[in-house]
mmCIF file of N, CA and C in Angstrom:
data_model
loop_
_atom_site.group_PDB
_atom_site.id
_atom_site.type_symbol
_atom_site.label_atom_id
_atom_site.label_comp_id
_atom_site.label_asym_id
_atom_site.label_seq_id
_atom_site.Cartn_x
_atom_site.Cartn_y
_atom_site.Cartn_z
ATOM 1 N N MET A 1 22.803 26.611 -4.687
ATOM 2 C CA MET A 1 23.734 25.815 -3.731
ATOM 3 C C MET A 1 24.743 26.547 -3.057
ATOM 4 N N GLU A 2 24.946 27.658 -3.854
ATOM 5 C CA GLU A 2 26.574 28.434 -3.137
ATOM 6 C C GLU A 2 26.096 29.470 -2.040
ATOM 7 N N GLU A 3 24.665 30.107 -2.464
ATOM 8 C CA GLU A 3 24.551 30.900 -1.544
ATOM 9 C C GLU A 3 23.990 29.673 -0.301
ATOM 10 N N ASN A 4 23.738 28.714 0.017
ATOM 11 C CA ASN A 4 23.704 28.083 1.096
ATOM 12 C C ASN A 4 24.507 27.402 1.830
ATOM 13 N N CYS A 5 25.504 27.434 0.943
ATOM 14 C CA CYS A 5 27.414 26.740 1.364
ATOM 15 C C CYS A 5 26.726 25.587 1.252
ATOM 16 N N LEU A 6 26.370 25.015 0.467
ATOM 17 C CA LEU A 6 26.046 23.494 0.009
ATOM 18 C C LEU A 6 27.593 23.242 -1.253
ATOM 19 N N PHE A 7 27.211 22.070 -1.258
ATOM 20 C CA PHE A 7 28.515 21.390 -1.817
ATOM 21 C C PHE A 7 28.352 20.350 -2.592
ATOM 22 N N ALA A 8 28.848 20.024 -3.891
ATOM 23 C CA ALA A 8 28.589 18.644 -4.251
ATOM 24 C C ALA A 8 29.497 17.601 -4.844
ATOM 25 N N LYS A 9 29.476 16.451 -4.683
ATOM 26 C CA LYS A 9 30.641 15.326 -5.445
ATOM 27 C C LYS A 9 30.198 15.364 -6.429
ATOM 28 N N MET A 10 31.189 15.316 -7.591
ATOM 29 C CA MET A 10 30.918 15.341 -8.987
ATOM 30 C C MET A 10 30.350 13.803 -8.989
ATOM 31 N N SER A 11 31.602 12.923 -8.439
ATOM 32 C CA SER A 11 31.303 11.919 -8.763
ATOM 33 C C SER A 11 30.099 11.066 -8.143
ATOM 34 N N LYS A 12 29.468 11.675 -7.304
ATOM 35 C CA LYS A 12 28.177 11.270 -6.788
ATOM 36 C C LYS A 12 27.069 11.478 -6.989
ATOM 37 N N CYS A 13 26.736 12.446 -8.597
ATOM 38 C CA CYS A 13 26.093 13.256 -9.373
ATOM 39 C C CYS A 13 25.211 12.546 -10.365
ATOM 40 N N TYR A 14 24.346 12.658 -10.564
ATOM 41 C CA TYR A 14 23.840 11.849 -11.865
ATOM 42 C C TYR A 14 22.635 13.105 -12.423
ATOM 43 N N PHE A 15 23.296 13.376 -13.832
ATOM 44 C CA PHE A 15 21.842 13.719 -14.335
ATOM 45 C C PHE A 15 21.756 13.343 -15.842
ATOM 46 N N GLY A 16 20.187 12.980 -15.864
ATOM 47 C CA GLY A 16 19.345 12.721 -16.867
ATOM 48 C C GLY A 16 19.602 11.429 -17.399
ATOM 49 N N VAL A 17 19.803 10.606 -15.656
ATOM 50 C CA VAL A 17 19.587 9.424 -15.806
ATOM 51 C C VAL A 17 18.192 8.905 -15.897
ATOM 52 N N GLU A 18 17.875 7.238 -16.454
ATOM 53 C CA GLU A 18 16.628 6.896 -16.016
ATOM 54 C C GLU A 18 16.504 6.464 -14.289
ATOM 55 N N LYS A 19 17.503 5.598 -13.890
ATOM 56 C CA LYS A 19 17.480 4.979 -12.523
ATOM 57 C C LYS A 19 18.681 5.762 -11.570
ATOM 58 N N VAL A 20 18.258 5.997 -10.795
ATOM 59 C CA VAL A 20 19.591 6.241 -9.453
ATOM 60 C C VAL A 20 19.347 5.131 -8.256
ATOM 61 N N GLU A 21 20.119 4.362 -7.931
ATOM 62 C CA GLU A 21 21.213 3.843 -6.805
ATOM 63 C C GLU A 21 21.135 4.515 -5.639
ATOM 64 N N TYR A 22 20.377 4.012 -4.476
ATOM 65 C CA TYR A 22 20.441 4.677 -3.203
ATOM 66 C C TYR A 22 20.018 4.269 -2.038
ATOM 67 N N LEU A 23 20.893 4.257 -1.259
ATOM 68 C CA LEU A 23 20.822 3.337 -0.004
ATOM 69 C C LEU A 23 20.247 1.516 -0.325
ATOM 70 N N GLY A 24 20.841 1.110 -1.120
ATOM 71 C CA GLY A 24 20.160 -0.297 -1.491
ATOM 72 C C GLY A 24 18.587 -0.354 -2.228
ATOM 73 N N HIS A 25 18.671 1.004 -2.726
ATOM 74 C CA HIS A 25 17.239 0.638 -3.303
ATOM 75 C C HIS A 25 17.016 1.525 -5.248
ATOM 76 N N PHE A 26 16.514 1.273 -5.596
ATOM 77 C CA PHE A 26 16.844 1.696 -6.959
ATOM 78 C C PHE A 26 15.072 3.127 -7.022
ATOM 79 N N LEU A 27 15.688 4.222 -7.558
ATOM 80 C CA LEU A 27 14.832 4.971 -7.312
ATOM 81 C C LEU A 27 14.640 5.435 -8.871
ATOM 82 N N SER A 28 13.251 5.405 -9.649
ATOM 83 C CA SER A 28 13.142 5.507 -10.948
ATOM 84 C C SER A 28 11.802 6.097 -11.567
ATOM 85 N N ARG A 29 11.251 6.492 -12.121
ATOM 86 C CA ARG A 29 10.033 7.365 -12.590
ATOM 87 C C ARG A 29 8.589 5.880 -12.247
ATOM 88 N N GLU A 30 9.154 4.681 -12.594
ATOM 89 C CA GLU A 30 7.874 4.225 -11.920
ATOM 90 C C GLU A 30 7.815 3.991 -10.157
ATOM 91 N N GLY A 31 8.729 4.302 -9.577
ATOM 92 C CA GLY A 31 8.429 4.133 -8.120
ATOM 93 C C GLY A 31 10.451 3.902 -7.233
ATOM 94 N N VAL A 32 10.498 3.309 -6.612
ATOM 95 C CA VAL A 32 11.367 2.497 -5.776
ATOM 96 C C VAL A 32 11.532 1.040 -5.606
ATOM 97 N N SER A 33 12.236 0.653 -6.327
ATOM 98 C CA SER A 33 12.670 -1.055 -6.094
ATOM 99 C C SER A 33 13.953 -1.145 -5.310
ATOM 100 N N THR A 34 13.771 -3.115 -4.920
ATOM 101 C CA THR A 34 14.763 -3.569 -4.403
ATOM 102 C C THR A 34 15.696 -3.650 -5.418
ATOM 103 N N ASN A 35 17.119 -3.177 -5.040
ATOM 104 C CA ASN A 35 18.857 -3.722 -5.800
ATOM 105 C C ASN A 35 18.256 -4.925 -6.112
ATOM 106 N N PRO A 36 18.309 -5.826 -7.447
ATOM 107 C CA PRO A 36 18.652 -6.975 -7.788
ATOM 108 C C PRO A 36 19.743 -7.514 -7.375
ATOM 109 N N ALA A 37 20.942 -7.262 -7.235
ATOM 110 C CA ALA A 37 22.288 -7.619 -6.686
ATOM 111 C C ALA A 37 22.126 -8.169 -5.168
ATOM 112 N N LYS A 38 21.618 -6.910 -4.131
ATOM 113 C CA LYS A 38 20.984 -7.473 -2.951
ATOM 114 C C LYS A 38 19.969 -8.524 -2.994
ATOM 115 N N VAL A 39 18.761 -8.565 -4.048
ATOM 116 C CA VAL A 39 17.820 -9.404 -3.525
ATOM 117 C C VAL A 39 18.537 -11.119 -3.962
ATOM 118 N N THR A 40 19.288 -10.729 -5.012
ATOM 119 C CA THR A 40 19.942 -12.518 -5.349
ATOM 120 C C THR A 40 20.665 -12.967 -4.095
ATOM 121 N N ALA A 41 21.322 -11.883 -3.334
ATOM 122 C CA ALA A 41 21.808 -12.723 -2.143
ATOM 123 C C ALA A 41 20.845 -13.348 -0.970
ATOM 124 N N VAL A 42 19.926 -12.692 -1.081
ATOM 125 C CA VAL A 42 18.872 -13.242 -0.342
ATOM 126 C C VAL A 42 18.517 -14.573 -0.989
ATOM 127 N N LYS A 43 17.935 -14.812 -1.877
ATOM 128 C CA LYS A 43 17.835 -15.600 -3.197
ATOM 129 C C LYS A 43 18.805 -16.681 -2.862
ATOM 130 N N ASP A 44 19.898 -17.161 -3.188
ATOM 131 C CA ASP A 44 21.087 -17.806 -2.396
ATOM 132 C C ASP A 44 21.791 -18.182 -1.560
ATOM 133 N N TRP A 45 20.823 -17.378 -0.278
ATOM 134 C CA TRP A 45 21.592 -17.387 0.902
ATOM 135 C C TRP A 45 21.651 -19.331 1.780
ATOM 136 N N PRO A 46 22.325 -19.731 2.059
ATOM 137 C CA PRO A 46 22.014 -21.089 2.628
ATOM 138 C C PRO A 46 21.025 -21.372 3.815
ATOM 139 N N LEU A 47 20.720 -22.259 4.107
ATOM 140 C CA LEU A 47 19.908 -22.656 5.462
ATOM 141 C C LEU A 47 21.066 -22.021 6.496
ATOM 142 N N PRO A 48 20.991 -21.071 6.921
ATOM 143 C CA PRO A 48 21.711 -20.583 8.531
ATOM 144 C C PRO A 48 21.634 -22.039 9.275
ATOM 145 N N SER A 49 22.989 -22.515 9.392
ATOM 146 C CA SER A 49 23.111 -23.552 10.578
ATOM 147 C C SER A 49 23.595 -22.968 12.147
ATOM 148 N N THR A 50 23.647 -21.380 12.618
ATOM 149 C CA THR A 50 23.924 -20.841 13.613
ATOM 150 C C THR A 50 22.881 -19.775 13.752
ATOM 151 N N LEU A 51 23.080 -19.816 14.982
ATOM 152 C CA LEU A 51 21.912 -18.178 15.190
ATOM 153 C C LEU A 51 22.248 -16.880 14.693
ATOM 154 N N LYS A 52 23.656 -16.919 14.757
ATOM 155 C CA LYS A 52 24.069 -15.514 14.074
ATOM 156 C C LYS A 52 23.986 -15.289 12.529
ATOM 157 N N GLN A 53 24.343 -16.414 11.650
ATOM 158 C CA GLN A 53 23.640 -17.006 10.678
ATOM 159 C C GLN A 53 21.990 -16.112 10.045
ATOM 160 N N LEU A 54 21.515 -16.381 11.157
ATOM 161 C CA LEU A 54 19.935 -16.606 11.059
ATOM 162 C C LEU A 54 19.951 -15.212 11.296
ATOM 163 N N ARG A 55 20.154 -14.414 12.418
ATOM 164 C CA ARG A 55 20.393 -12.824 12.327
ATOM 165 C C ARG A 55 20.439 -12.076 11.306
ATOM 166 N N GLY A 56 21.715 -12.846 10.846
ATOM 167 C CA GLY A 56 22.276 -11.959 9.139
ATOM 168 C C GLY A 56 21.318 -11.728 8.394
ATOM 169 N N PHE A 57 20.771 -13.371 8.148
ATOM 170 C CA PHE A 57 19.696 -13.450 7.214
ATOM 171 C C PHE A 57 18.279 -12.375 7.540
ATOM 172 N N LEU A 58 17.815 -12.435 8.721
ATOM 173 C CA LEU A 58 17.017 -11.463 9.306
ATOM 174 C C LEU A 58 17.168 -9.896 8.844
ATOM 175 N N GLY A 59 18.371 -10.087 9.076
ATOM 176 C CA GLY A 59 18.845 -8.523 8.799
ATOM 177 C C GLY A 59 18.806 -8.003 7.400
ATOM 178 N N LEU A 60 18.736 -8.650 6.757
ATOM 179 C CA LEU A 60 19.092 -8.848 5.459
ATOM 180 C C LEU A 60 17.545 -8.775 4.849
ATOM 181 N N ALA A 61 16.895 -9.683 5.143
ATOM 182 C CA ALA A 61 15.280 -9.244 4.777
ATOM 183 C C ALA A 61 14.446 -8.288 5.433
ATOM 184 N N GLY A 62 14.564 -8.229 6.644
ATOM 185 C CA GLY A 62 14.456 -6.845 7.163
ATOM 186 C C GLY A 62 14.301 -5.663 6.580
ATOM 187 N N TYR A 63 15.674 -5.376 6.006
ATOM 188 C CA TYR A 63 15.550 -4.030 5.661
ATOM 189 C C TYR A 63 14.650 -3.850 4.330
ATOM 190 N N TYR A 64 14.298 -5.061 3.200
ATOM 191 C CA TYR A 64 13.554 -4.882 2.558
ATOM 192 C C TYR A 64 12.014 -5.284 2.897
ATOM 193 N N LYS A 65 11.962 -5.068 4.434
ATOM 194 C CA LYS A 65 10.626 -5.621 4.269
ATOM 195 C C LYS A 65 9.088 -4.710 4.215
ATOM 196 N N ARG A 66 9.117 -3.986 4.344
ATOM 197 C CA ARG A 66 8.598 -2.025 3.458
ATOM 198 C C ARG A 66 8.529 -3.033 2.115
ATOM 199 N N PHE A 67 8.957 -3.499 1.204
ATOM 200 C CA PHE A 67 8.319 -4.182 -0.032
ATOM 201 C C PHE A 67 7.598 -5.511 0.350
ATOM 202 N N VAL A 68 6.980 -6.523 1.024
ATOM 203 C CA VAL A 68 6.829 -7.305 1.080
ATOM 204 C C VAL A 68 5.710 -7.661 1.923
ATOM 205 N N LYS A 69 4.664 -8.045 1.613
ATOM 206 C CA LYS A 69 3.172 -7.774 1.765
ATOM 207 C C LYS A 69 3.100 -8.657 2.578
ATOM 208 N N GLY A 70 2.669 -8.195 4.191
ATOM 209 C CA GLY A 70 2.567 -9.823 5.033
ATOM 210 C C GLY A 70 4.244 -10.707 5.948
ATOM 211 N N TYR A 71 4.750 -9.181 5.965
ATOM 212 C CA TYR A 71 6.565 -9.942 5.962
ATOM 213 C C TYR A 71 6.191 -10.544 7.307
ATOM 214 N N GLY A 72 5.718 -9.701 8.644
ATOM 215 C CA GLY A 72 5.835 -10.185 10.168
ATOM 216 C C GLY A 72 5.205 -11.395 10.161
ATOM 217 N N GLY A 73 4.035 -11.653 9.444
ATOM 218 C CA GLY A 73 3.421 -13.006 9.540
ATOM 219 C C GLY A 73 4.424 -14.434 9.326
ATOM 220 N N VAL A 74 4.562 -13.839 7.748
ATOM 221 C CA VAL A 74 6.027 -15.059 7.217
ATOM 222 C C VAL A 74 7.101 -15.053 8.055
ATOM 223 N N ALA A 75 7.483 -14.210 8.446
ATOM 224 C CA ALA A 75 9.129 -14.346 9.079
ATOM 225 C C ALA A 75 8.557 -14.915 10.524
ATOM 226 N N LYS A 76 7.162 -15.061 11.078
ATOM 227 C CA LYS A 76 7.311 -15.110 12.510
ATOM 228 C C LYS A 76 7.958 -16.620 12.856
ATOM 229 N N PRO A 77 7.820 -17.155 12.383
ATOM 230 C CA PRO A 77 8.782 -18.745 12.960
ATOM 231 C C PRO A 77 10.160 -18.586 12.927
ATOM 232 N N LEU A 78 10.630 -17.446 12.029
ATOM 233 C CA LEU A 78 12.226 -17.863 11.824
ATOM 234 C C LEU A 78 12.604 -16.622 13.033
ATOM 235 N N THR A 79 11.912 -15.442 13.177
ATOM 236 C CA THR A 79 12.101 -14.727 14.502
ATOM 237 C C THR A 79 12.042 -15.464 15.855
ATOM 238 N N GLU A 80 10.891 -16.604 16.070
ATOM 239 C CA GLU A 80 10.345 -17.307 16.831
ATOM 240 C C GLU A 80 12.143 -17.967 17.770
ATOM 241 N N MET A 81 12.596 -18.609 16.183
ATOM 242 C CA MET A 81 14.025 -19.412 16.850
ATOM 243 C C MET A 81 15.163 -18.480 17.080
ATOM 244 N N LEU A 82 14.784 -17.086 17.330
ATOM 245 C CA LEU A 82 16.118 -16.159 18.272
ATOM 246 C C LEU A 82 15.682 -16.619 20.229
ATOM 247 N N LYS A 83 14.765 -16.642 19.974
ATOM 248 C CA LYS A 83 14.893 -16.537 21.081
ATOM 249 C C LYS A 83 15.632 -17.860 21.940
ATOM 250 N N LYS A 84 15.771 -17.563 23.309
ATOM 251 C CA LYS A 84 16.305 -18.741 23.670
ATOM 252 C C LYS A 84 16.364 -19.854 23.870
ATOM 253 N N ASP A 85 17.197 -20.862 23.611
ATOM 254 C CA ASP A 85 17.098 -21.907 23.378
ATOM 255 C C ASP A 85 15.965 -22.575 21.973
ATOM 256 N N SER A 86 16.012 -21.854 21.367
ATOM 257 C CA SER A 86 14.912 -21.745 20.456
ATOM 258 C C SER A 86 15.153 -22.367 18.867
ATOM 259 N N PHE A 87 16.449 -22.731 18.869
ATOM 260 C CA PHE A 87 17.227 -22.912 17.542
ATOM 261 C C PHE A 87 16.581 -24.055 17.348
ATOM 262 N N SER A 88 15.928 -24.215 16.121
ATOM 263 C CA SER A 88 15.733 -25.491 16.305
ATOM 264 C C SER A 88 15.249 -25.368 14.599
ATOM 265 N N TRP A 89 15.692 -26.158 13.116
ATOM 266 C CA TRP A 89 15.042 -26.516 12.274
ATOM 267 C C TRP A 89 13.591 -27.087 12.179
ATOM 268 N N THR A 90 12.259 -26.464 12.557
ATOM 269 C CA THR A 90 11.092 -27.340 12.351
ATOM 270 C C THR A 90 11.096 -26.800 10.849
ATOM 271 N N PRO A 91 10.023 -27.902 10.311
ATOM 272 C CA PRO A 91 9.513 -27.670 8.705
ATOM 273 C C PRO A 91 8.798 -26.354 8.649
ATOM 274 N N GLU A 92 8.183 -26.154 9.647
ATOM 275 C CA GLU A 92 7.184 -24.550 9.744
ATOM 276 C C GLU A 92 8.604 -23.700 9.652
ATOM 277 N N ALA A 93 9.744 -23.333 9.998
ATOM 278 C CA ALA A 93 10.316 -22.472 9.927
ATOM 279 C C ALA A 93 11.602 -22.710 8.726
ATOM 280 N N LYS A 94 11.481 -24.022 8.247
ATOM 281 C CA LYS A 94 12.235 -24.543 7.019
ATOM 282 C C LYS A 94 11.209 -23.542 5.320
ATOM 283 N N ASN A 95 9.716 -23.974 5.825
ATOM 284 C CA ASN A 95 8.878 -23.331 4.871
ATOM 285 C C ASN A 95 8.637 -21.538 4.908
ATOM 286 N N ALA A 96 8.959 -21.461 6.102
ATOM 287 C CA ALA A 96 8.890 -19.544 6.349
ATOM 288 C C ALA A 96 10.031 -19.258 5.779
ATOM 289 N N LEU A 97 11.493 -19.765 6.127
ATOM 290 C CA LEU A 97 12.364 -19.265 5.474
ATOM 291 C C LEU A 97 12.384 -19.276 3.643
ATOM 292 N N GLU A 98 11.989 -20.506 3.426
ATOM 293 C CA GLU A 98 11.835 -20.216 1.420
ATOM 294 C C GLU A 98 10.479 -19.370 0.969
ATOM 295 N N GLN A 99 9.538 -19.195 1.780
ATOM 296 C CA GLN A 99 8.282 -18.461 1.601
ATOM 297 C C GLN A 99 9.326 -16.947 1.594
ATOM 298 N N LEU A 100 9.739 -16.193 2.624
ATOM 299 C CA LEU A 100 10.282 -14.858 2.755
ATOM 300 C C LEU A 100 11.368 -14.994 1.391
ATOM 301 N N LYS A 101 11.981 -15.637 1.261
ATOM 302 C CA LYS A 101 13.058 -15.725 -0.300
ATOM 303 C C LYS A 101 12.391 -15.733 -1.368
ATOM 304 N N GLU A 102 11.203 -16.257 -1.115
ATOM 305 C CA GLU A 102 10.338 -16.159 -2.593
ATOM 306 C C GLU A 102 9.959 -14.672 -2.307
ATOM 307 N N LEU A 103 9.027 -14.295 -1.600
ATOM 308 C CA LEU A 103 8.265 -12.858 -1.363
ATOM 309 C C LEU A 103 9.596 -11.683 -1.770
ATOM 310 N N LEU A 104 10.966 -11.955 -1.494
ATOM 311 C CA LEU A 104 11.894 -10.999 -1.617
ATOM 312 C C LEU A 104 11.948 -11.061 -2.925
ATOM 313 N N ILE A 105 12.625 -11.837 -3.743
ATOM 314 C CA ILE A 105 12.947 -11.789 -4.917
ATOM 315 C C ILE A 105 11.699 -11.596 -6.074
ATOM 316 N N THR A 106 10.386 -11.700 -5.327
ATOM 317 C CA THR A 106 9.485 -11.278 -6.158
ATOM 318 C C THR A 106 8.817 -10.289 -5.699
ATOM 319 N N THR A 107 9.430 -8.963 -5.156
ATOM 320 C CA THR A 107 8.696 -7.985 -4.743
ATOM 321 C C THR A 107 8.485 -6.856 -6.127
ATOM 322 N N LEU A 108 7.311 -6.181 -5.439
ATOM 323 C CA LEU A 108 7.063 -4.938 -6.521
ATOM 324 C C LEU A 108 7.719 -3.687 -6.331
ATOM 325 N N VAL A 109 7.673 -2.989 -7.264
ATOM 326 C CA VAL A 109 8.059 -1.959 -7.408
ATOM 327 C C VAL A 109 6.761 -0.679 -6.556
ATOM 328 N N LEU A 110 7.284 -0.110 -5.615
ATOM 329 C CA LEU A 110 6.444 0.517 -4.962
ATOM 330 C C LEU A 110 6.303 1.947 -5.254
ATOM 331 N N ALA A 111 5.350 2.859 -5.337
ATOM 332 C CA ALA A 111 4.945 3.974 -5.979
ATOM 333 C C ALA A 111 5.312 5.347 -5.227
ATOM 334 N N LEU A 112 6.285 6.026 -5.640
ATOM 335 C CA LEU A 112 6.744 7.129 -4.591
ATOM 336 C C LEU A 112 5.213 8.320 -4.337
ATOM 337 N N PRO A 113 4.913 8.500 -3.049
ATOM 338 C CA PRO A 113 3.912 9.097 -2.771
ATOM 339 C C PRO A 113 3.821 10.887 -2.971
ATOM 340 N N ASP A 114 2.037 10.953 -3.826
ATOM 341 C CA ASP A 114 1.997 12.250 -4.165
ATOM 342 C C ASP A 114 1.456 13.070 -3.523
ATOM 343 N N PHE A 115 1.586 13.849 -2.417
ATOM 344 C CA PHE A 115 1.254 14.612 -1.167
ATOM 345 C C PHE A 115 -0.098 15.104 -1.802
ATOM 346 N N SER A 116 -0.350 15.776 -3.395
ATOM 347 C CA SER A 116 -1.367 16.261 -3.883
ATOM 348 C C SER A 116 -2.827 15.067 -4.376
ATOM 349 N N ARG A 117 -2.550 13.913 -3.849
ATOM 350 C CA ARG A 117 -3.702 13.190 -4.211
ATOM 351 C C ARG A 117 -3.986 12.500 -2.793
ATOM 352 N N PRO A 118 -4.693 12.263 -2.582
ATOM 353 C CA PRO A 118 -5.433 10.852 -1.028
ATOM 354 C C PRO A 118 -4.762 9.602 -1.493
ATOM 355 N N PHE A 119 -4.543 9.481 -0.044
ATOM 356 C CA PHE A 119 -3.865 8.135 0.408
ATOM 357 C C PHE A 119 -4.893 7.425 0.736
ATOM 358 N N VAL A 120 -4.306 5.577 0.269
ATOM 359 C CA VAL A 120 -5.396 5.195 0.736
ATOM 360 C C VAL A 120 -4.568 3.906 1.964
ATOM 361 N N VAL A 121 -5.558 3.240 3.330
ATOM 362 C CA VAL A 121 -4.604 2.406 3.955
ATOM 363 C C VAL A 121 -5.773 1.072 4.067
ATOM 364 N N GLU A 122 -4.990 0.005 3.565
ATOM 365 C CA GLU A 122 -5.867 -0.998 3.493
ATOM 366 C C GLU A 122 -5.262 -1.920 4.990
ATOM 367 N N VAL A 123 -5.979 -2.305 5.889
ATOM 368 C CA VAL A 123 -5.459 -3.022 7.157
ATOM 369 C C VAL A 123 -6.010 -4.660 6.887
ATOM 370 N N ASP A 124 -5.396 -5.848 7.603
ATOM 371 C CA ASP A 124 -5.591 -6.981 7.872
ATOM 372 C C ASP A 124 -5.211 -7.244 9.181
ATOM 373 N N ALA A 125 -6.241 -8.224 9.805
ATOM 374 C CA ALA A 125 -5.450 -8.794 10.774
ATOM 375 C C ALA A 125 -5.834 -10.085 10.906
ATOM 376 N N SER A 126 -5.263 -11.168 11.595
ATOM 377 C CA SER A 126 -5.761 -12.491 11.893
ATOM 378 C C SER A 126 -4.915 -12.626 13.448
ATOM 379 N N GLY A 127 -5.596 -13.876 13.677
ATOM 380 C CA GLY A 127 -5.258 -14.341 15.138
ATOM 381 C C GLY A 127 -3.457 -14.225 14.889
ATOM 382 N N THR A 128 -2.401 -14.578 13.933
ATOM 383 C CA THR A 128 -1.160 -14.424 14.337
ATOM 384 C C THR A 128 -0.829 -13.167 13.962
ATOM 385 N N SER A 129 -0.859 -12.419 12.761
ATOM 386 C CA SER A 129 -0.460 -11.062 12.629
ATOM 387 C C SER A 129 -1.031 -10.061 12.356
ATOM 388 N N LEU A 130 -0.697 -8.544 12.208
ATOM 389 C CA LEU A 130 -1.397 -7.382 11.681
ATOM 390 C C LEU A 130 -0.897 -6.985 10.501
ATOM 391 N N GLY A 131 -1.536 -6.612 9.328
ATOM 392 C CA GLY A 131 -0.573 -5.692 8.372
ATOM 393 C C GLY A 131 -1.307 -4.843 7.679
ATOM 394 N N ALA A 132 -1.013 -3.901 7.297
ATOM 395 C CA ALA A 132 -1.461 -2.344 6.700
ATOM 396 C C ALA A 132 -0.633 -1.723 5.077
ATOM 397 N N VAL A 133 -1.095 -1.277 4.183
ATOM 398 C CA VAL A 133 -0.470 -1.148 3.227
ATOM 399 C C VAL A 133 -1.297 -0.005 2.980
ATOM 400 N N LEU A 134 -0.391 0.820 2.767
ATOM 401 C CA LEU A 134 -0.043 2.256 2.211
ATOM 402 C C LEU A 134 -0.685 2.556 0.675
ATOM 403 N N MET A 135 -1.646 3.104 0.072
ATOM 404 C CA MET A 135 -1.580 3.494 -1.350
ATOM 405 C C MET A 135 -1.931 4.292 -1.820
ATOM 406 N N GLN A 136 -1.951 4.688 -2.928
ATOM 407 C CA GLN A 136 -2.605 5.750 -4.217
ATOM 408 C C GLN A 136 -2.726 4.887 -5.710
ATOM 409 N N ASP A 137 -3.750 5.602 -6.288
ATOM 410 C CA ASP A 137 -4.181 5.250 -6.892
ATOM 411 C C ASP A 137 -4.278 3.653 -7.102
ATOM 412 N N HIS A 138 -4.155 2.599 -5.889
ATOM 413 C CA HIS A 138 -4.265 1.376 -6.499
ATOM 414 C C HIS A 138 -2.936 -0.042 -6.508
ATOM 415 N N HIS A 139 -1.789 1.407 -6.021
ATOM 416 C CA HIS A 139 -0.284 1.377 -6.521
ATOM 417 C C HIS A 139 0.173 1.240 -4.685
ATOM 418 N N PRO A 140 1.057 0.112 -4.421
ATOM 419 C CA PRO A 140 1.301 -0.119 -2.880
ATOM 420 C C PRO A 140 2.443 1.255 -2.601
ATOM 421 N N ILE A 141 2.683 1.712 -2.139
ATOM 422 C CA ILE A 141 3.276 2.582 -1.399
ATOM 423 C C ILE A 141 4.589 2.215 -0.473
ATOM 424 N N GLU A 142 3.909 1.453 0.744
ATOM 425 C CA GLU A 142 4.732 0.844 1.732
ATOM 426 C C GLU A 142 3.765 0.014 2.217
ATOM 427 N N TYR A 143 4.393 -1.039 2.512
ATOM 428 C CA TYR A 143 3.335 -2.243 3.524
ATOM 429 C C TYR A 143 4.464 -1.908 5.404
ATOM 430 N N VAL A 144 3.205 -2.887 5.934
ATOM 431 C CA VAL A 144 3.700 -2.806 7.087
ATOM 432 C C VAL A 144 3.445 -4.010 7.829
ATOM 433 N N SER A 145 3.708 -4.956 8.490
ATOM 434 C CA SER A 145 2.996 -5.889 8.750
ATOM 435 C C SER A 145 4.083 -6.213 10.281
ATOM 436 N N ARG A 146 3.217 -6.872 11.278
ATOM 437 C CA ARG A 146 3.822 -6.923 12.533
ATOM 438 C C ARG A 146 3.363 -8.826 13.161
ATOM 439 N N ALA A 147 3.847 -9.545 13.622
ATOM 440 C CA ALA A 147 3.397 -11.087 14.325
ATOM 441 C C ALA A 147 3.203 -10.569 15.563
ATOM 442 N N LEU A 148 1.662 -11.036 15.763
ATOM 443 C CA LEU A 148 1.356 -10.915 17.703
ATOM 444 C C LEU A 148 2.104 -12.210 17.870
ATOM 445 N N SER A 149 2.344 -11.737 19.577
ATOM 446 C CA SER A 149 2.558 -12.520 20.243
ATOM 447 C C SER A 149 1.867 -12.829 21.009
ATOM 448 N N VAL A 150 1.876 -14.326 22.160
ATOM 449 C CA VAL A 150 0.977 -14.456 23.019
ATOM 450 C C VAL A 150 0.465 -14.189 23.875
#
């Protein structure tokens, strides 16, 4: 580090620990997982009563979307509410909110990629969304999904 003029702040260095928190995630030998404190905030989030509150929820949930299989399809009724004059809580939107909360609090630990081993990409599509999973050894590394527009 000294040769390359790099410095470390000792209060932010960890040595010999099993798990490290980094950017709202936990990194461990098993892989990358969500921060339980952040996920609890999602679980306890009340039904948004304004557009701003809904955007706040979707922002927090969207940060963890790579941990949720099919995020785009599940969140679609909520993102539809962001359109002009579309903010109304239909049964479908309330169900999407609860389903998204449940998916976020029961997320898997994502594996860290090993670039010396082969990757597998599984894709799926329906009339409403597209999804893909990047995996190694049958363990997900990341999920990607998008809702389709009309």
